[in-house]
Amino acid sequence: MDAEKYECVYVKSGDKAKLRVVTTGIQDDKNIVILTGLKEGEEIITGPYRTVTKELKTGDLINTEKSKEETVEKE
């Protein structure tokens, strides 16, 4: 019997990671459209493939770093 598979992302919940089932749409090598499963304003946890898919677990404490876009002053 095949196990049912889901598309999921980790979201930031306080200072911890929380797994969320999502529905995706069109995608390319760098972008995926999330159609359902997220609430407005939720932060998706990103990182190296191995870290996010193999090592990160629900409830793990997370550290946040500002992206380059957030740290660049707007002119």
mmCIF file of N, CA, C and O in Angstrom:
data_model
loop_
_atom_site.group_PDB
_atom_site.id
_atom_site.type_symbol
_atom_site.label_atom_id
_atom_site.label_comp_id
_atom_site.label_asym_id
_atom_site.label_seq_id
_atom_site.Cartn_x
_atom_site.Cartn_y
_atom_site.Cartn_z
ATOM 1 N N MET A 1 0.841 -1.174 0.000
ATOM 2 C CA MET A 1 0.000 0.000 0.000
ATOM 3 C C MET A 1 0.891 1.244 0.000
ATOM 4 O O MET A 1 1.819 1.359 0.776
ATOM 5 N N ASP A 2 0.617 2.183 -0.905
ATOM 6 C CA ASP A 2 1.389 3.415 -0.991
ATOM 7 C C ASP A 2 0.947 4.404 0.077
ATOM 8 O O ASP A 2 -0.241 4.551 0.351
ATOM 9 N N ALA A 3 1.930 5.072 0.675
ATOM 10 C CA ALA A 3 1.628 6.116 1.654
ATOM 11 C C ALA A 3 1.178 7.361 0.901
ATOM 12 O O ALA A 3 1.703 7.685 -0.159
ATOM 13 N N GLU A 4 0.201 8.056 1.458
ATOM 14 C CA GLU A 4 -0.261 9.303 0.855
ATOM 15 C C GLU A 4 0.810 10.371 1.046
ATOM 16 O O GLU A 4 1.398 10.480 2.113
ATOM 17 N N LYS A 5 1.065 11.160 0.010
ATOM 18 C CA LYS A 5 2.100 12.180 0.075
ATOM 19 C C LYS A 5 1.459 13.564 0.036
ATOM 20 O O LYS A 5 0.452 13.767 -0.624
ATOM 21 N N TYR A 6 2.088 14.500 0.750
ATOM 22 C CA TYR A 6 1.602 15.865 0.826
ATOM 23 C C TYR A 6 2.729 16.830 0.494
ATOM 24 O O TYR A 6 3.894 16.536 0.738
ATOM 25 N N GLU A 7 2.370 17.983 -0.026
ATOM 26 C CA GLU A 7 3.337 19.062 -0.193
ATOM 27 C C GLU A 7 3.261 19.912 1.062
ATOM 28 O O GLU A 7 2.173 20.268 1.516
ATOM 29 N N CYS A 8 4.409 20.208 1.640
ATOM 30 C CA CYS A 8 4.449 20.923 2.914
ATOM 31 C C CYS A 8 5.526 21.984 2.914
ATOM 32 O O CYS A 8 6.479 21.913 2.152
ATOM 33 N N VAL A 9 5.348 22.960 3.791
ATOM 34 C CA VAL A 9 6.379 23.957 4.076
ATOM 35 C C VAL A 9 6.446 24.106 5.590
ATOM 36 O O VAL A 9 5.512 23.747 6.309
ATOM 37 N N TYR A 10 7.570 24.618 6.064
ATOM 38 C CA TYR A 10 7.673 24.989 7.469
ATOM 39 C C TYR A 10 7.412 26.475 7.588
ATOM 40 O O TYR A 10 7.886 27.266 6.772
ATOM 41 N N VAL A 11 6.613 26.848 8.581
ATOM 42 C CA VAL A 11 6.361 28.253 8.860
ATOM 43 C C VAL A 11 6.893 28.586 10.244
ATOM 44 O O VAL A 11 7.054 27.710 11.101
ATOM 45 N N LYS A 12 7.177 29.862 10.449
ATOM 46 C CA LYS A 12 7.649 30.343 11.735
ATOM 47 C C LYS A 12 6.443 30.548 12.639
ATOM 48 O O LYS A 12 5.511 31.261 12.305
ATOM 49 N N SER A 13 6.452 29.891 13.788
ATOM 50 C CA SER A 13 5.393 30.031 14.781
ATOM 51 C C SER A 13 6.068 30.418 16.093
ATOM 52 O O SER A 13 6.609 29.557 16.792
ATOM 53 N N GLY A 14 6.090 31.723 16.380
ATOM 54 C CA GLY A 14 6.874 32.197 17.514
ATOM 55 C C GLY A 14 8.340 32.027 17.174
ATOM 56 O O GLY A 14 8.818 32.538 16.178
ATOM 57 N N ASP A 15 9.056 31.260 17.996
ATOM 58 C CA ASP A 15 10.473 30.990 17.705
ATOM 59 C C ASP A 15 10.692 29.535 17.321
ATOM 60 O O ASP A 15 11.787 29.009 17.415
ATOM 61 N N LYS A 16 9.602 28.872 16.875
ATOM 62 C CA LYS A 16 9.688 27.450 16.511
ATOM 63 C C LYS A 16 9.184 27.202 15.101
ATOM 64 O O LYS A 16 8.424 27.983 14.544
ATOM 65 N N ALA A 17 9.593 26.070 14.546
ATOM 66 C CA ALA A 17 9.150 25.643 13.219
ATOM 67 C C ALA A 17 7.861 24.839 13.347
ATOM 68 O O ALA A 17 7.705 24.045 14.272
ATOM 69 N N LYS A 18 6.954 25.058 12.409
ATOM 70 C CA LYS A 18 5.698 24.311 12.383
ATOM 71 C C LYS A 18 5.440 23.860 10.943
ATOM 72 O O LYS A 18 5.490 24.664 10.014
ATOM 73 N N LEU A 19 5.183 22.569 10.754
ATOM 74 C CA LEU A 19 4.934 22.019 9.430
ATOM 75 C C LEU A 19 3.515 22.353 8.992
ATOM 76 O O LEU A 19 2.565 22.206 9.761
ATOM 77 N N ARG A 20 3.378 22.793 7.733
ATOM 78 C CA ARG A 20 2.068 23.165 7.206
ATOM 79 C C ARG A 20 1.862 22.504 5.857
ATOM 80 O O ARG A 20 2.716 22.596 4.972
ATOM 81 N N VAL A 21 0.748 21.808 5.673
ATOM 82 C CA VAL A 21 0.394 21.207 4.383
ATOM 83 C C VAL A 21 -0.134 22.310 3.472
ATOM 84 O O VAL A 21 -0.951 23.129 3.896
ATOM 85 N N VAL A 22 0.365 22.346 2.230
ATOM 86 C CA VAL A 22 -0.049 23.360 1.263
ATOM 87 C C VAL A 22 -0.434 22.713 -0.059
ATOM 88 O O VAL A 22 -0.115 21.559 -0.313
ATOM 89 N N THR A 23 -1.124 23.485 -0.868
ATOM 90 C CA THR A 23 -1.415 23.104 -2.248
ATOM 91 C C THR A 23 -0.622 24.052 -3.132
ATOM 92 O O THR A 23 -0.657 25.267 -2.920
ATOM 93 N N THR A 24 0.107 23.504 -4.096
ATOM 94 C CA THR A 24 0.927 24.343 -4.955
ATOM 95 C C THR A 24 0.362 24.417 -6.359
ATOM 96 O O THR A 24 -0.410 23.561 -6.791
ATOM 97 N N GLY A 25 0.791 25.471 -7.049
ATOM 98 C CA GLY A 25 0.402 25.669 -8.442
ATOM 99 C C GLY A 25 1.625 25.622 -9.327
ATOM 100 O O GLY A 25 2.521 24.806 -9.125
ATOM 101 N N ILE A 26 1.690 26.555 -10.248
ATOM 102 C CA ILE A 26 2.786 26.609 -11.207
ATOM 103 C C ILE A 26 4.120 26.810 -10.492
ATOM 104 O O ILE A 26 4.179 27.438 -9.449
ATOM 105 N N GLN A 27 5.177 26.212 -11.063
ATOM 106 C CA GLN A 27 6.503 26.352 -10.469
ATOM 107 C C GLN A 27 7.581 26.249 -11.530
ATOM 108 O O GLN A 27 7.365 25.726 -12.607
ATOM 109 N N ASP A 28 8.751 26.815 -11.188
ATOM 110 C CA ASP A 28 9.927 26.680 -12.036
ATOM 111 C C ASP A 28 11.084 26.267 -11.142
ATOM 112 O O ASP A 28 10.864 25.777 -10.031
ATOM 113 N N ASP A 29 12.318 26.463 -11.589
ATOM 114 C CA ASP A 29 13.481 26.030 -10.816
ATOM 115 C C ASP A 29 13.674 26.794 -9.511
ATOM 116 O O ASP A 29 14.328 26.301 -8.594
ATOM 117 N N LYS A 30 13.124 27.995 -9.405
ATOM 118 C CA LYS A 30 13.367 28.828 -8.231
ATOM 119 C C LYS A 30 12.118 29.275 -7.485
ATOM 120 O O LYS A 30 12.222 29.765 -6.363
ATOM 121 N N ASN A 31 10.957 29.140 -8.086
ATOM 122 C CA ASN A 31 9.726 29.656 -7.496
ATOM 123 C C ASN A 31 8.603 28.632 -7.545
ATOM 124 O O ASN A 31 8.499 27.875 -8.511
ATOM 125 N N ILE A 32 7.772 28.654 -6.510
ATOM 126 C CA ILE A 32 6.578 27.807 -6.461
ATOM 127 C C ILE A 32 5.427 28.682 -5.971
ATOM 128 O O ILE A 32 5.558 29.370 -4.959
ATOM 129 N N VAL A 33 4.309 28.645 -6.670
ATOM 130 C CA VAL A 33 3.129 29.378 -6.236
ATOM 131 C C VAL A 33 2.383 28.516 -5.217
ATOM 132 O O VAL A 33 2.064 27.363 -5.489
ATOM 133 N N ILE A 34 2.141 29.084 -4.021
ATOM 134 C CA ILE A 34 1.359 28.401 -2.985
ATOM 135 C C ILE A 34 -0.076 28.865 -3.131
ATOM 136 O O ILE A 34 -0.379 30.047 -2.978
ATOM 137 N N LEU A 35 -0.982 27.937 -3.431
ATOM 138 C CA LEU A 35 -2.385 28.279 -3.650
ATOM 139 C C LEU A 35 -3.196 28.283 -2.358
ATOM 140 O O LEU A 35 -4.027 29.161 -2.151
ATOM 141 N N THR A 36 -2.978 27.283 -1.516
ATOM 142 C CA THR A 36 -3.714 27.199 -0.253
ATOM 143 C C THR A 36 -2.808 26.671 0.845
ATOM 144 O O THR A 36 -1.788 26.043 0.578
ATOM 145 N N GLY A 37 -3.200 26.936 2.091
ATOM 146 C CA GLY A 37 -2.491 26.378 3.231
ATOM 147 C C GLY A 37 -1.738 27.384 4.067
ATOM 148 O O GLY A 37 -1.272 27.054 5.156
ATOM 149 N N LEU A 38 -1.598 28.610 3.570
ATOM 150 C CA LEU A 38 -0.904 29.645 4.336
ATOM 151 C C LEU A 38 -1.861 30.780 4.656
ATOM 152 O O LEU A 38 -2.798 31.042 3.913
ATOM 153 N N LYS A 39 -1.568 31.442 5.761
ATOM 154 C CA LYS A 39 -2.336 32.619 6.146
ATOM 155 C C LYS A 39 -1.521 33.856 5.809
ATOM 156 O O LYS A 39 -0.295 33.826 5.819
ATOM 157 N N GLU A 40 -2.209 34.945 5.513
ATOM 158 C CA GLU A 40 -1.529 36.191 5.179
ATOM 159 C C GLU A 40 -0.570 36.593 6.302
ATOM 160 O O GLU A 40 -0.927 36.536 7.480
ATOM 161 N N GLY A 41 0.645 36.934 5.918
ATOM 162 C CA GLY A 41 1.643 37.387 6.880
ATOM 163 C C GLY A 41 2.508 36.290 7.475
ATOM 164 O O GLY A 41 3.489 36.590 8.157
ATOM 165 N N GLU A 42 2.175 35.016 7.244
ATOM 166 C CA GLU A 42 3.013 33.940 7.783
ATOM 167 C C GLU A 42 4.369 33.928 7.093
ATOM 168 O O GLU A 42 4.470 34.196 5.900
ATOM 169 N N GLU A 43 5.409 33.607 7.863
ATOM 170 C CA GLU A 43 6.762 33.528 7.324
ATOM 171 C C GLU A 43 7.116 32.080 7.036
ATOM 172 O O GLU A 43 7.028 31.229 7.913
ATOM 173 N N ILE A 44 7.528 31.820 5.801
ATOM 174 C CA ILE A 44 7.978 30.490 5.412
ATOM 175 C C ILE A 44 9.456 30.367 5.753
ATOM 176 O O ILE A 44 10.235 31.278 5.516
ATOM 177 N N ILE A 45 9.831 29.237 6.318
ATOM 178 C CA ILE A 45 11.231 28.980 6.655
ATOM 179 C C ILE A 45 11.937 28.442 5.425
ATOM 180 O O ILE A 45 11.484 27.486 4.803
ATOM 181 N N THR A 46 13.042 29.088 5.062
ATOM 182 C CA THR A 46 13.841 28.654 3.929
ATOM 183 C C THR A 46 15.256 28.352 4.408
ATOM 184 O O THR A 46 15.658 28.792 5.480
ATOM 185 N N GLY A 47 15.969 27.611 3.625
ATOM 186 C CA GLY A 47 17.345 27.286 3.971
ATOM 187 C C GLY A 47 17.885 26.247 3.023
ATOM 188 O O GLY A 47 17.222 25.876 2.045
ATOM 189 N N PRO A 48 19.075 25.748 3.305
ATOM 190 C CA PRO A 48 19.645 24.694 2.462
ATOM 191 C C PRO A 48 18.706 23.477 2.389
ATOM 192 O O PRO A 48 18.057 23.125 3.386
ATOM 193 N N TYR A 49 18.648 22.863 1.220
ATOM 194 C CA TYR A 49 17.736 21.733 0.985
ATOM 195 C C TYR A 49 17.825 20.681 2.085
ATOM 196 O O TYR A 49 16.816 20.270 2.650
ATOM 197 N N ARG A 50 19.028 20.225 2.395
ATOM 198 C CA ARG A 50 19.195 19.166 3.395
ATOM 199 C C ARG A 50 18.647 19.591 4.763
ATOM 200 O O ARG A 50 17.987 18.815 5.450
ATOM 201 N N THR A 51 18.909 20.817 5.150
ATOM 202 C CA THR A 51 18.443 21.307 6.449
ATOM 203 C C THR A 51 16.926 21.303 6.528
ATOM 204 O O THR A 51 16.339 20.813 7.489
ATOM 205 N N VAL A 52 16.279 21.841 5.506
ATOM 206 C CA VAL A 52 14.826 21.975 5.528
ATOM 207 C C VAL A 52 14.117 20.638 5.335
ATOM 208 O O VAL A 52 13.093 20.379 5.952
ATOM 209 N N THR A 53 14.659 19.755 4.503
ATOM 210 C CA THR A 53 13.954 18.507 4.202
ATOM 211 C C THR A 53 14.338 17.334 5.086
ATOM 212 O O THR A 53 13.541 16.415 5.260
ATOM 213 N N LYS A 54 15.539 17.338 5.633
ATOM 214 C CA LYS A 54 16.004 16.166 6.387
ATOM 215 C C LYS A 54 16.218 16.429 7.877
ATOM 216 O O LYS A 54 16.021 15.545 8.696
ATOM 217 N N GLU A 55 16.627 17.638 8.238
ATOM 218 C CA GLU A 55 17.017 17.903 9.614
ATOM 219 C C GLU A 55 15.969 18.677 10.429
ATOM 220 O O GLU A 55 15.809 18.428 11.613
ATOM 221 N N LEU A 56 15.269 19.608 9.804
ATOM 222 C CA LEU A 56 14.298 20.439 10.512
ATOM 223 C C LEU A 56 13.068 19.622 10.885
ATOM 224 O O LEU A 56 12.551 18.849 10.077
ATOM 225 N N LYS A 57 12.614 19.772 12.111
ATOM 226 C CA LYS A 57 11.433 19.065 12.613
ATOM 227 C C LYS A 57 10.479 20.068 13.269
ATOM 228 O O LYS A 57 10.901 21.110 13.767
ATOM 229 N N THR A 58 9.192 19.727 13.287
ATOM 230 C CA THR A 58 8.212 20.565 13.968
ATOM 231 C C THR A 58 8.624 20.749 15.422
ATOM 232 O O THR A 58 9.001 19.796 16.089
ATOM 233 N N GLY A 59 8.581 21.994 15.885
ATOM 234 C CA GLY A 59 8.946 22.299 17.258
ATOM 235 C C GLY A 59 10.389 22.706 17.448
ATOM 236 O O GLY A 59 10.765 23.188 18.517
ATOM 237 N N ASP A 60 11.227 22.525 16.411
ATOM 238 C CA ASP A 60 12.622 22.954 16.514
ATOM 239 C C ASP A 60 12.686 24.471 16.674
ATOM 240 O O ASP A 60 11.925 25.207 16.029
ATOM 241 N N LEU A 61 13.602 24.936 17.521
ATOM 242 C CA LEU A 61 13.841 26.368 17.646
ATOM 243 C C LEU A 61 14.521 26.864 16.384
ATOM 244 O O LEU A 61 15.353 26.170 15.804
ATOM 245 N N ILE A 62 14.147 28.066 15.953
ATOM 246 C CA ILE A 62 14.729 28.611 14.735
ATOM 247 C C ILE A 62 15.392 29.955 15.014
ATOM 248 O O ILE A 62 15.011 30.676 15.927
ATOM 249 N N ASN A 63 16.404 30.248 14.220
ATOM 250 C CA ASN A 63 17.063 31.550 14.243
ATOM 251 C C ASN A 63 16.679 32.262 12.963
ATOM 252 O O ASN A 63 16.664 31.654 11.899
ATOM 253 N N THR A 64 16.379 33.541 13.059
ATOM 254 C CA THR A 64 16.034 34.286 11.853
ATOM 255 C C THR A 64 17.165 35.229 11.491
ATOM 256 O O THR A 64 17.826 35.787 12.353
ATOM 257 N N GLU A 65 17.390 35.349 10.207
ATOM 258 C CA GLU A 65 18.363 36.285 9.669
ATOM 259 C C GLU A 65 17.640 37.155 8.669
ATOM 260 O O GLU A 65 16.809 36.667 7.911
ATOM 261 N N LYS A 66 17.953 38.417 8.665
ATOM 262 C CA LYS A 66 17.333 39.306 7.690
ATOM 263 C C LYS A 66 17.901 39.007 6.312
ATOM 264 O O LYS A 66 19.090 38.793 6.156
ATOM 265 N N SER A 67 17.023 39.004 5.315
ATOM 266 C CA SER A 67 17.486 38.776 3.941
ATOM 267 C C SER A 67 18.182 40.040 3.452
ATOM 268 O O SER A 67 18.070 41.107 4.035
ATOM 269 N N LYS A 68 18.874 39.922 2.344
ATOM 270 C CA LYS A 68 19.552 41.077 1.762
ATOM 271 C C LYS A 68 18.566 42.204 1.473
ATOM 272 O O LYS A 68 18.868 43.355 1.662
ATOM 273 N N GLU A 69 17.375 41.849 1.020
ATOM 274 C CA GLU A 69 16.369 42.860 0.700
ATOM 275 C C GLU A 69 15.956 43.629 1.948
ATOM 276 O O GLU A 69 15.700 44.808 1.902
ATOM 277 N N GLU A 70 15.887 42.954 3.080
ATOM 278 C CA GLU A 70 15.478 43.604 4.323
ATOM 279 C C GLU A 70 16.577 44.488 4.909
ATOM 280 O O GLU A 70 16.284 45.449 5.593
ATOM 281 N N THR A 71 17.833 44.144 4.646
ATOM 282 C CA THR A 71 18.925 44.889 5.242
ATOM 283 C C THR A 71 19.394 46.062 4.392
ATOM 284 O O THR A 71 20.095 46.930 4.879
ATOM 285 N N VAL A 72 18.985 46.129 3.145
ATOM 286 C CA VAL A 72 19.361 47.242 2.278
ATOM 287 C C VAL A 72 18.431 48.414 2.574
ATOM 288 O O VAL A 72 17.223 48.262 2.641
ATOM 289 N N GLU A 73 19.031 49.578 2.783
ATOM 290 C CA GLU A 73 18.215 50.765 3.034
ATOM 291 C C GLU A 73 17.504 51.171 1.772
ATOM 292 O O GLU A 73 18.062 51.171 0.678
ATOM 293 N N LYS A 74 16.235 51.545 1.928
ATOM 294 C CA LYS A 74 15.462 52.016 0.774
ATOM 295 C C LYS A 74 15.830 53.462 0.505
ATOM 296 O O LYS A 74 15.913 54.271 1.410
ATOM 297 N N GLU A 75 16.046 53.765 -0.768
ATOM 298 C CA GLU A 75 16.423 55.129 -1.146
ATOM 299 C C GLU A 75 15.217 55.951 -1.477
ATOM 300 O O GLU A 75 14.213 55.517 -1.880
#
